[in-house]
Coordinates of C-alpha atoms in Angstrom, one line a residue:
Chain M
M152 CA 98.3 74.6 58.6
A153 CA 102.1 74.0 57.1
S154 CA 101.2 70.1 57.5
T155 CA 99.0 70.6 54.2
T156 CA 101.7 68.9 52.2
Q157 CA 102.7 66.3 54.8
L158 CA 99.0 64.9 54.9
P159 CA 98.9 62.2 52.1
A160 CA 102.2 60.7 53.1
A161 CA 101.8 60.2 56.4
P162 CA 98.4 60.9 58.0
A163 CA 98.8 59.1 61.4
T164 CA 101.6 61.4 62.4
I165 CA 99.9 64.6 62.1
P166 CA 98.8 64.9 65.4
E167 CA 102.5 64.8 66.9
K168 CA 103.6 67.0 63.9
V169 CA 101.5 69.5 65.1
T170 CA 102.4 69.3 68.5
T171 CA 106.4 68.8 68.0
R172 CA 106.8 70.7 64.9
R173 CA 109.9 73.3 64.9
R174 CA 111.3 75.7 62.4
P175 CA 114.5 74.7 61.1
Q176 CA 117.3 77.0 62.5
R177 CA 117.1 80.1 60.4
L178 CA 120.7 81.4 59.0
G179 CA 122.2 83.9 61.2
R180 CA 119.9 83.2 64.2
S181 CA 123.1 83.0 66.5
R182 CA 123.1 87.0 66.4
P183 CA 121.4 88.1 69.8
N184 CA 118.4 90.2 69.3
F185 CA 119.0 92.8 72.4
L186 CA 115.9 94.6 71.5
G187 CA 113.7 91.6 71.2
G188 CA 115.3 90.4 74.5
L189 CA 114.7 93.7 76.5
G190 CA 111.0 93.8 75.2
G191 CA 110.5 90.3 76.3
W192 CA 111.7 90.3 79.8
L193 CA 110.1 93.8 80.0
W194 CA 106.6 91.9 79.0
L195 CA 107.6 89.3 81.4
A196 CA 107.8 91.8 84.5
I197 CA 104.3 93.2 83.3
I198 CA 102.9 89.8 83.4
I199 CA 104.2 88.6 86.4
V200 CA 103.9 91.4 89.0
P201 CA 100.1 90.9 89.2
V202 CA 100.3 87.2 89.7
Y203 CA 103.2 87.7 92.4
Y204 CA 101.2 90.1 94.0
V205 CA 98.1 88.3 94.4
V206 CA 99.7 85.2 95.6
I207 CA 102.1 86.9 98.4
T208 CA 99.2 88.9 99.4
S209 CA 96.7 85.8 99.7
L210 CA 99.4 84.4 102.1
K211 CA 99.0 87.4 104.6
N212 CA 96.6 87.7 107.7
Q213 CA 95.0 91.0 108.1
A214 CA 97.2 92.7 110.1
G215 CA 99.9 91.7 108.2
F216 CA 97.9 93.2 104.9
F217 CA 97.8 96.6 106.5
T218 CA 101.2 96.9 108.1
S219 CA 103.8 94.9 105.7
N220 CA 105.4 96.4 102.6
P221 CA 102.9 95.1 100.2
M222 CA 105.2 93.6 97.8
L223 CA 107.3 91.7 100.0
P224 CA 106.3 88.5 100.9
P225 CA 104.7 87.8 104.2
A226 CA 107.1 87.0 107.3
E227 CA 104.4 84.4 108.4
P228 CA 102.5 83.0 105.8
T229 CA 99.3 81.5 106.6
L230 CA 96.9 79.5 104.5
D231 CA 93.8 80.7 107.0
N232 CA 92.8 82.8 103.7
Y233 CA 92.4 79.7 101.8
K234 CA 90.6 77.7 104.4
L235 CA 88.0 80.5 104.8
V236 CA 87.6 80.4 101.0
L237 CA 87.2 76.4 100.8
E238 CA 84.5 76.7 103.9
N239 CA 82.7 79.3 101.7
D240 CA 81.4 76.4 99.3
F241 CA 84.2 76.7 97.0
A242 CA 83.6 73.0 96.0
K243 CA 79.9 73.6 95.4
Y244 CA 81.1 76.5 92.9
F245 CA 83.6 74.4 91.3
T246 CA 81.4 71.4 90.6
N247 CA 78.9 74.0 89.1
S248 CA 81.8 75.4 86.8
L249 CA 82.5 71.9 86.0
I250 CA 79.0 70.6 85.1
V251 CA 78.3 73.8 82.8
T252 CA 81.8 73.5 81.1
V253 CA 81.4 69.9 80.3
G254 CA 78.0 70.2 79.6
S255 CA 78.1 72.5 77.0
V256 CA 81.7 72.0 75.2
I257 CA 80.9 68.4 74.5
P258 CA 77.7 68.5 72.8
A259 CA 78.9 71.8 71.3
L260 CA 81.9 69.8 69.7
F261 CA 79.8 67.0 68.5
V262 CA 77.2 69.5 66.7
A263 CA 79.9 71.9 65.4
F264 CA 81.9 68.8 64.3
M265 CA 78.7 67.5 62.4
A266 CA 78.4 70.6 60.6
A267 CA 81.8 71.3 60.0
Y268 CA 81.8 68.1 57.9
A269 CA 78.6 68.9 56.4
I270 CA 80.1 72.1 55.2
V271 CA 83.2 70.9 53.6
R272 CA 82.2 67.5 52.3
G273 CA 78.7 68.7 51.2
K274 CA 77.3 70.6 48.4
G275 CA 74.4 72.8 48.0
R276 CA 72.9 76.0 48.6
F277 CA 71.5 75.2 52.4
L278 CA 74.9 74.5 53.6
S279 CA 76.6 77.3 52.1
W280 CA 73.8 79.5 53.9
T281 CA 74.5 77.6 57.1
N282 CA 78.2 78.7 56.7
N283 CA 77.5 82.1 56.2
V284 CA 75.0 81.9 59.4
F285 CA 77.7 81.0 61.4
L286 CA 80.5 83.4 59.7
L287 CA 77.5 86.2 60.6
G288 CA 78.0 85.1 64.4
L289 CA 81.6 85.6 64.4
A290 CA 81.0 89.1 63.2
I291 CA 78.1 89.7 65.9
P292 CA 78.7 90.9 69.4
L293 CA 76.7 88.2 70.9
H294 CA 76.5 89.8 74.1
A295 CA 73.9 92.0 72.6
T296 CA 71.4 89.3 72.4
I297 CA 71.3 88.8 76.1
I298 CA 68.0 90.3 76.9
P299 CA 66.1 88.1 74.8
I300 CA 67.9 85.0 75.9
Y301 CA 67.1 86.4 79.7
W302 CA 63.5 85.9 78.6
M303 CA 63.5 82.7 76.8
I304 CA 65.0 81.2 79.9
T305 CA 62.7 82.9 82.0
K306 CA 59.7 81.9 80.0
A307 CA 61.0 78.4 79.8
H308 CA 61.0 78.0 83.6
M309 CA 64.8 77.3 83.4
Y310 CA 65.8 80.6 85.3
D311 CA 68.5 80.0 88.2
T312 CA 69.1 76.7 86.6
L313 CA 72.6 75.3 85.4
L314 CA 70.8 74.3 82.2
A315 CA 70.2 77.9 81.6
L316 CA 74.0 78.4 81.3
I317 CA 74.6 75.7 79.0
L318 CA 72.3 75.7 76.3
P319 CA 73.2 79.6 75.3
S320 CA 76.9 78.2 76.1
I321 CA 76.6 75.8 73.3
A322 CA 74.8 77.9 71.0
F323 CA 77.6 80.7 71.4
A324 CA 80.8 78.4 71.0
I325 CA 79.2 76.7 67.7
P326 CA 80.3 79.7 65.2
V327 CA 84.2 79.5 66.2
S328 CA 84.0 75.9 66.4
V329 CA 82.7 75.4 62.9
L330 CA 85.1 78.1 61.3
I331 CA 88.0 76.2 63.0
L332 CA 87.1 72.5 62.4
S333 CA 86.0 73.7 58.9
N334 CA 89.3 75.1 58.1
F335 CA 90.9 72.0 59.2
M336 CA 89.4 69.6 57.5
R337 CA 89.4 71.4 54.3
D338 CA 93.1 70.0 54.3
V339 CA 92.2 66.6 54.8
P340 CA 92.8 65.2 51.1
N341 CA 89.6 64.4 49.0
E342 CA 91.1 61.2 47.8
L343 CA 91.0 59.5 50.9
F344 CA 87.3 60.5 51.3
E345 CA 86.8 59.0 47.8
S346 CA 88.4 55.7 48.4
M347 CA 86.3 55.3 51.7
R348 CA 83.3 56.1 49.7
L349 CA 84.2 53.3 46.9
D350 CA 84.6 51.0 49.8
G351 CA 80.9 51.7 50.6
C352 CA 81.6 53.3 53.7
S353 CA 78.4 55.8 54.8
D354 CA 79.4 59.6 55.6
W355 CA 78.6 58.9 58.9
A356 CA 81.5 56.1 59.5
M357 CA 83.7 58.7 57.2
M358 CA 82.9 61.3 59.5
W359 CA 83.8 59.3 62.7
R360 CA 86.5 57.0 61.2
L361 CA 88.6 59.7 58.7
A362 CA 87.7 62.9 59.3
L363 CA 87.9 62.8 63.0
P364 CA 91.0 61.2 63.7
M365 CA 92.4 63.7 61.1
T366 CA 91.5 66.9 62.4
K367 CA 91.9 65.8 65.9
P368 CA 94.5 68.6 66.8
A369 CA 91.3 71.2 65.5
V370 CA 89.1 69.2 68.0
I371 CA 91.2 69.8 70.4
T372 CA 91.9 73.2 70.1
V373 CA 88.3 74.2 69.8
G374 CA 87.5 72.0 73.0
I375 CA 89.9 73.9 75.1
Y376 CA 89.1 77.4 73.3
N377 CA 85.5 76.8 74.4
A378 CA 86.0 75.3 77.6
L379 CA 88.4 78.5 78.7
H380 CA 85.3 80.5 77.6
V381 CA 82.8 78.8 79.3
W382 CA 84.8 78.0 82.3
N383 CA 85.5 81.9 82.9
G384 CA 81.9 83.1 81.7
F385 CA 80.6 85.8 83.5
L386 CA 78.0 87.3 81.7
F387 CA 75.4 84.4 81.7
P388 CA 75.9 83.6 85.2
L389 CA 75.1 87.0 86.4
I390 CA 72.3 87.3 84.1
L391 CA 70.8 83.8 84.2
T392 CA 71.5 82.9 87.7
Q393 CA 70.6 84.0 91.2
S394 CA 70.9 81.4 94.0
P395 CA 74.3 80.4 95.8
D396 CA 73.4 76.7 94.3
T397 CA 73.8 77.9 90.9
R398 CA 76.6 80.2 91.3
V399 CA 79.7 79.0 89.3
L400 CA 83.7 80.1 89.9
P401 CA 83.6 83.6 88.2
L402 CA 80.5 84.9 89.8
S403 CA 81.5 83.7 92.8
L404 CA 84.6 85.7 93.1
W405 CA 82.6 88.6 92.5
T406 CA 80.2 87.8 95.1
F407 CA 83.0 86.8 97.5
Q408 CA 84.5 90.4 96.7
G409 CA 81.5 92.2 97.7
E410 CA 80.9 90.1 101.1
F411 CA 84.5 90.4 102.1
S412 CA 85.6 93.6 100.5
V413 CA 87.3 94.4 104.0
N414 CA 89.3 90.9 103.9
I415 CA 91.4 91.5 100.6
P416 CA 93.8 88.6 101.2
A417 CA 90.7 86.1 101.4
V418 CA 89.5 87.8 98.1
L419 CA 92.8 87.3 96.6
A420 CA 93.1 83.9 97.8
S421 CA 89.7 83.0 96.1
V422 CA 91.3 84.3 92.9
V423 CA 94.4 81.9 93.2
L424 CA 92.0 79.1 94.3
A425 CA 89.7 79.8 91.2
T426 CA 93.1 79.8 88.9
L427 CA 94.6 76.9 90.2
P428 CA 93.0 74.3 88.5
L429 CA 93.4 75.7 85.0
L430 CA 97.0 76.3 86.2
V431 CA 97.4 72.9 86.8
I432 CA 95.8 71.6 83.6
Y433 CA 98.2 74.1 81.8
V434 CA 101.4 73.0 83.2
V435 CA 100.4 69.6 82.2
A436 CA 99.3 69.9 78.7
R437 CA 101.1 73.3 78.2
R438 CA 102.4 72.3 74.3
Q439 CA 99.0 70.7 73.3
L440 CA 97.2 73.9 74.5
L441 CA 99.6 76.7 72.7
S442 CA 100.1 74.7 69.8
G443 CA 96.2 73.7 69.5
L444 CA 95.2 77.5 69.9
T445 CA 98.0 78.6 67.7
A446 CA 97.1 76.4 64.6
G447 CA 93.5 77.1 65.4
F448 CA 93.6 80.6 64.8
S449 CA 96.4 81.6 62.6
K450 CA 95.8 79.8 59.5
Chain W
M118 CA 93.0 55.4 61.5
S119 CA 94.0 52.0 60.1
A120 CA 91.0 52.5 57.5
T121 CA 92.6 55.4 56.3
T122 CA 95.9 53.9 55.6
T123 CA 94.8 50.8 54.2
T124 CA 92.0 52.1 51.7
P125 CA 94.0 53.4 48.9
Q126 CA 95.0 50.2 47.9
R127 CA 91.6 48.7 48.0
A128 CA 90.2 51.5 46.1
V129 CA 92.6 50.5 42.9
G130 CA 89.7 47.9 42.1
A131 CA 86.8 50.1 42.5
E132 CA 84.6 48.8 40.0
R133 CA 82.1 47.9 42.4
A134 CA 80.1 51.0 42.6
P135 CA 77.8 52.4 39.8
G136 CA 75.6 53.5 42.3
T137 CA 77.6 55.4 44.5
R138 CA 78.8 57.4 41.9
R139 CA 75.6 59.8 42.5
T140 CA 76.2 59.9 46.2
L141 CA 79.5 60.6 45.5
E142 CA 79.1 63.9 43.8
K143 CA 76.3 65.0 46.1
G144 CA 78.4 64.6 49.3
P145 CA 77.0 64.1 53.1
S146 CA 73.3 65.1 53.9
G147 CA 72.6 68.8 54.9
W148 CA 70.8 67.2 58.0
L149 CA 74.2 67.0 59.6
A150 CA 74.6 70.5 60.0
V151 CA 71.0 71.0 61.4
P152 CA 71.6 70.4 64.9
A153 CA 74.3 72.9 65.1
L154 CA 72.3 75.6 63.1
A155 CA 69.0 74.8 64.9
F156 CA 70.6 75.5 68.3
F157 CA 72.5 78.9 66.8
M158 CA 68.9 79.9 65.3
L159 CA 67.3 79.6 68.6
F160 CA 70.0 81.0 71.1
A161 CA 71.6 83.6 68.6
I162 CA 69.7 84.6 65.7
L163 CA 66.2 84.7 67.4
P164 CA 67.4 86.4 70.1
L165 CA 69.1 88.9 67.4
L166 CA 65.6 89.6 65.9
G167 CA 64.1 89.5 69.6
V168 CA 66.3 91.9 70.4
L169 CA 65.2 94.3 67.2
F170 CA 61.8 93.4 68.4
L171 CA 62.2 94.3 72.1
S172 CA 63.4 97.6 71.4
F173 CA 60.0 98.8 70.3
T174 CA 58.8 97.9 73.3
R175 CA 58.1 98.9 77.2
W176 CA 59.2 96.1 79.5
D177 CA 60.5 96.1 83.1
G178 CA 62.2 92.5 83.0
L179 CA 59.2 90.7 85.2
G180 CA 56.0 92.2 84.0
E181 CA 54.0 92.3 80.3
I182 CA 56.1 93.4 77.1
K183 CA 54.0 96.2 75.6
L184 CA 54.8 97.5 72.3
D185 CA 55.7 101.2 72.4
G186 CA 56.5 102.2 69.1
L187 CA 59.6 104.4 69.0
S188 CA 59.5 105.6 72.7
S189 CA 62.5 103.5 73.6
W190 CA 64.5 104.6 70.6
N191 CA 63.7 108.3 71.8
T192 CA 64.6 107.6 75.4
V193 CA 68.0 106.0 74.3
L194 CA 69.0 108.5 71.8
A195 CA 68.3 111.6 73.7
D196 CA 70.0 110.2 76.5
P197 CA 73.6 111.9 76.8
V198 CA 74.9 108.9 78.3
T199 CA 74.5 106.9 75.2
G200 CA 76.4 109.2 73.3
N201 CA 78.9 109.1 76.2
A202 CA 78.9 105.0 76.2
L203 CA 79.7 105.6 72.5
L204 CA 82.7 107.5 72.9
V205 CA 83.8 105.6 75.8
T206 CA 83.8 102.4 73.5
A207 CA 85.3 103.9 70.6
K208 CA 88.2 105.4 73.0
I209 CA 88.6 101.9 74.6
M210 CA 88.4 100.2 71.4
F211 CA 91.1 103.0 69.8
F212 CA 93.5 102.9 72.4
S213 CA 93.7 99.2 73.6
F214 CA 93.9 98.1 69.4
I215 CA 97.0 100.9 69.5
V216 CA 98.4 99.2 72.6
Q217 CA 97.9 95.5 72.0
A218 CA 98.9 95.3 68.3
P219 CA 102.3 96.3 68.2
I220 CA 103.3 94.6 71.4
S221 CA 101.3 91.2 70.2
L222 CA 103.0 91.4 67.0
L223 CA 106.4 92.0 68.5
L224 CA 105.9 89.4 71.1
G225 CA 104.7 86.9 68.5
V226 CA 107.5 87.5 66.1
F227 CA 109.8 87.1 69.3
T228 CA 108.2 83.7 70.6
A229 CA 108.0 82.1 67.2
A230 CA 111.8 81.7 67.2
S231 CA 113.1 78.8 68.9
Q232 CA 115.7 79.5 71.5
K233 CA 115.8 78.0 75.1
Y234 CA 115.1 81.1 77.3
R235 CA 112.3 81.8 75.2
A236 CA 110.5 79.0 75.8
A237 CA 111.0 79.2 79.5
L238 CA 109.4 83.0 79.1
A239 CA 106.7 81.3 77.0
V240 CA 105.4 79.4 79.7
L241 CA 104.6 82.5 81.8
Y242 CA 103.6 84.6 79.1
F243 CA 100.4 82.6 78.2
V244 CA 99.1 82.4 82.0
P245 CA 96.8 85.4 81.5
L246 CA 95.0 83.3 78.8
L247 CA 93.7 81.4 81.5
L248 CA 92.4 83.6 84.2
S249 CA 88.5 84.7 84.3
S250 CA 88.2 88.4 83.7
A251 CA 86.4 88.9 87.1
A252 CA 89.9 87.4 88.5
V253 CA 91.9 89.7 86.5
A254 CA 90.0 92.6 87.5
I255 CA 90.0 91.8 91.1
A256 CA 93.7 91.5 91.1
F257 CA 94.3 94.4 89.2
K258 CA 91.7 96.3 91.9
A259 CA 93.7 95.3 94.9
L260 CA 97.6 95.9 93.0
L261 CA 96.1 99.3 92.2
D262 CA 95.0 100.6 95.6
P263 CA 96.7 103.6 96.4
N264 CA 97.3 102.4 100.4
F265 CA 98.1 98.7 99.8
G266 CA 99.4 98.0 96.7
L267 CA 101.9 98.3 94.0
G268 CA 102.3 101.9 94.6
P269 CA 103.5 102.2 98.4
G270 CA 104.9 98.5 97.9
L271 CA 107.6 100.0 95.6
G272 CA 107.7 103.3 97.4
L273 CA 106.8 105.2 94.1
P274 CA 104.6 107.9 94.9
I275 CA 103.8 108.2 91.4
L276 CA 102.5 104.7 91.1
A277 CA 100.5 105.2 94.4
Q278 CA 97.4 107.2 93.1
D279 CA 94.2 106.6 93.2
W280 CA 93.8 104.9 89.7
L281 CA 90.1 103.8 89.5
G282 CA 89.0 106.7 91.2
N283 CA 90.2 109.2 89.1
S284 CA 88.1 109.9 86.0
D285 CA 91.3 110.9 83.7
L286 CA 93.3 107.9 84.6
V287 CA 90.7 105.3 85.0
L288 CA 90.3 104.7 80.9
F289 CA 94.0 104.5 80.4
V290 CA 94.0 101.7 83.4
V291 CA 91.3 99.7 81.6
V292 CA 93.0 100.0 78.7
F293 CA 95.9 98.5 80.4
V294 CA 94.3 95.8 82.0
I295 CA 92.6 94.9 79.2
A296 CA 95.8 94.7 77.1
W297 CA 97.5 92.5 80.2
Q298 CA 94.6 90.0 79.7
F299 CA 94.5 90.0 76.0
V300 CA 97.7 90.6 74.6
P301 CA 98.9 87.0 75.3
F302 CA 96.0 85.5 73.0
H303 CA 97.0 87.6 70.2
T304 CA 100.6 87.1 70.9
L305 CA 99.8 83.4 70.3
I306 CA 97.8 83.9 67.0
Y307 CA 100.8 85.6 65.6
Q308 CA 103.4 83.6 66.8
G309 CA 101.5 80.6 64.9
G310 CA 101.5 83.1 61.8
V311 CA 105.4 83.4 62.0
R312 CA 106.0 80.0 62.3
Q313 CA 104.2 79.7 58.8
I314 CA 106.3 81.5 57.0
P315 CA 108.7 79.9 54.8
A316 CA 111.8 79.8 56.2
S317 CA 113.4 79.8 52.7
L318 CA 112.1 83.7 52.3
Y319 CA 114.4 84.2 55.2
E320 CA 117.2 82.3 53.6
A321 CA 117.1 84.1 50.5
A322 CA 117.1 87.4 52.0
Q323 CA 120.1 86.2 53.9
I324 CA 121.7 85.4 50.9
D325 CA 120.9 88.9 49.4
G326 CA 122.3 90.5 52.5
A327 CA 119.3 91.9 54.2
G328 CA 119.5 92.5 58.0
R329 CA 116.9 91.8 60.8
V330 CA 115.2 94.9 60.4
Q331 CA 115.0 94.5 56.8
Q332 CA 113.8 90.9 57.1
F333 CA 111.0 92.1 59.5
F334 CA 109.5 94.9 57.1
N335 CA 110.0 92.9 53.6
I336 CA 109.3 89.4 55.0
T337 CA 107.6 89.1 58.2
L338 CA 105.1 92.1 58.1
P339 CA 103.9 91.1 54.6
Q340 CA 103.5 87.6 55.3
L341 CA 101.5 88.3 58.2
K342 CA 98.5 90.5 56.2
Y343 CA 96.2 87.7 56.8
T344 CA 97.2 87.1 60.6
M345 CA 97.0 90.6 61.3
I346 CA 93.3 90.8 59.8
T347 CA 92.4 88.0 61.7
S348 CA 93.9 89.4 65.3
S349 CA 92.5 92.8 64.6
T350 CA 89.0 91.9 63.8
L351 CA 89.0 89.9 67.1
M352 CA 90.4 92.8 68.7
V353 CA 88.3 95.1 67.5
V354 CA 84.9 93.0 67.7
G355 CA 85.9 91.6 70.8
S356 CA 86.1 95.1 72.5
L357 CA 82.7 95.3 72.1
A358 CA 82.5 92.4 74.7
Y359 CA 84.9 93.6 77.2
F360 CA 82.1 93.8 79.7
D361 CA 83.1 91.3 82.5
L362 CA 86.4 93.1 83.0
V363 CA 85.2 96.7 83.1
F364 CA 81.9 95.4 85.4
V365 CA 84.3 94.3 88.0
L366 CA 87.0 96.5 87.7
T367 CA 85.4 99.8 87.6
A368 CA 81.6 99.1 87.4
G369 CA 81.6 102.1 84.9
G370 CA 82.7 104.6 87.1
P371 CA 83.6 107.1 88.4
G372 CA 80.6 108.7 87.3
Y373 CA 80.1 107.4 83.7
S374 CA 84.1 107.8 82.5
T375 CA 84.2 103.5 81.8
R376 CA 80.7 103.1 81.0
L377 CA 81.2 101.0 77.9
L378 CA 78.1 100.3 75.4
P379 CA 77.9 96.8 76.7
L380 CA 77.7 97.9 80.4
H381 CA 75.6 100.8 79.6
M382 CA 73.0 97.8 78.1
Y383 CA 73.3 95.8 80.9
L384 CA 72.8 98.7 83.6
T385 CA 70.1 100.0 81.6
G386 CA 68.1 96.4 81.4
F387 CA 68.9 94.9 84.7
K388 CA 69.7 97.7 87.1
A389 CA 67.2 100.6 85.8
N390 CA 64.8 97.7 84.8
D391 CA 64.3 99.4 81.2
M392 CA 64.7 96.4 78.9
G393 CA 63.4 98.5 75.8
A394 CA 66.0 101.0 76.0
A395 CA 68.3 98.3 77.0
S396 CA 67.2 96.4 73.5
A397 CA 67.8 99.4 71.5
L398 CA 71.4 99.6 72.8
G399 CA 71.9 96.1 72.0
V400 CA 70.5 97.1 68.4
I401 CA 73.3 99.4 68.2
L402 CA 75.8 97.1 69.4
V403 CA 75.3 94.7 66.5
V404 CA 74.9 97.2 63.8
I405 CA 78.5 98.7 64.7
G406 CA 79.9 95.2 65.6
L407 CA 79.0 94.1 62.1
A408 CA 80.3 97.4 60.7
L409 CA 83.2 96.8 62.1
A410 CA 83.8 93.5 60.7
V411 CA 82.6 94.0 57.5
F412 CA 85.4 96.9 57.2
L413 CA 88.0 94.9 58.5
Q414 CA 87.6 91.8 56.1
R415 CA 87.1 94.7 53.2
L416 CA 90.5 96.0 54.4
G417 CA 92.1 92.3 53.7
G418 CA 90.6 92.7 50.1
K419 CA 89.5 89.0 50.2
N420 CA 87.0 87.1 52.4
R421 CA 88.1 85.4 55.4
N422 CA 87.8 81.9 54.0
A423 CA 89.3 82.8 50.8
S424 CA 92.7 84.3 52.5
Q425 CA 92.8 81.1 55.0
L426 CA 92.7 78.5 52.3
E427 CA 95.3 80.4 50.2
G428 CA 97.5 81.2 53.3
A429 CA 97.5 77.4 53.6

């Protein structure tokens, strides 16, 4: 974090600092970078074409899909595909995704924050060992543990429940959360903690009244990152749930694709609908989201 | 927040705390870390030991688990599909690294500079970050359709191939789709890295008469060393978890041409109902992931934490 040096002077402005921070203009910036620009626009085309194709196709009817040019927008756009998807329990899958995401991100943040605080502020063999366990978790493809998790969930009679998705999601979110939060917390100056301690503040109070406000950008980053992961998660729902009652959005796309494989426009409408909520959030909170993610991973 | 700004003054007259001296040195209780640790132990470390144990058993996923010595390992190691899955995994890991690393580095450098139209580009650049792998896979499946997709749409016969049905091409299609989805994330990492390079370095170089290219190779690249290690580690270890995307896009086919190790594990366990063999594949996956992560961190010369503290 470049904000390290500013911390003691103006702690209250850190969140704003991070979101609006701009590098001063470099000398000679005005010389245009043609090659960079060319590459930039080329990549933009690569990003945009599939998105454009999905959107225009989702607005075509079956006949239009088979007869019109695939890259041209429909002559008569229709929302029938969207209607079909919404009639197919989209709201239920959306709610399930929401429950699983909120239900795992909030507890994961809570426990990871406490652990990060203990690891950064505390001493002793237990905490350094704990930190190493979490670092190990980052290096291991945790997907490999899915079979024992399936066994545990079945044994606990949680198979095909939303809780079956929430519990492992919390666990898998912890290593990266602890890493980002503790990296960020190390930059909080020790003097602040010490002076609070001398005021007779308990660790619990220091954690919530000092560490939490000071690491707000990191907390937001971790929250967003985990939420994206859980919201888009596919493997846990595929293995740990079965019935439509516990189906989450990404899995519903896949099953919908199986059921409606002849109706490609409808399948693509379901893709648009599943992405739309995130897109709305992105448009509203883009700066916060991107600066948070940047700060979290490029320390 | 108000507490943090007012405490420094009060702390000056802090003779009231003979008893807090000890707690000051000790820091917070380790108990604070216990909930996170407990969760992680229960759903990650314990299953990690579990997968090792299950690799020495026979289990169909429903009935009893029976100890069966090395038979699952023998099955897995004798099966040519395992070797093929390892090869496919290595190929996808290699090619997607070769494709993604330079693109995300260059895009990261490009987007880190602040100019108006770049800000507009950046809004769209990061849209793939939001999409689930299932959505991406379904979108590309439709887009690559030889009859109703991009090829006929643009009238370019060369694009109207059976991309996903051709076992020579499909691997590169998978690599491309992976890049489409994950380059934005790594671009973001590099963008953050570049923004942390002190502007004074560039100013000094400018005074010395260094051009844009010289600045890139002599300042930007060396300064991004730890960013590169972080990004590469995530890229390489992450490619052991490209399950969702490949599962929905190709289901491992045609034949075995895109059957990655994690996918092979899933199909062995949950489709062929051989959890013992699938567990052995899981163990192989863990060992490879661990070895790669250690190797990449060594490459950096320092451990991850130290590097990050120093870069701060």
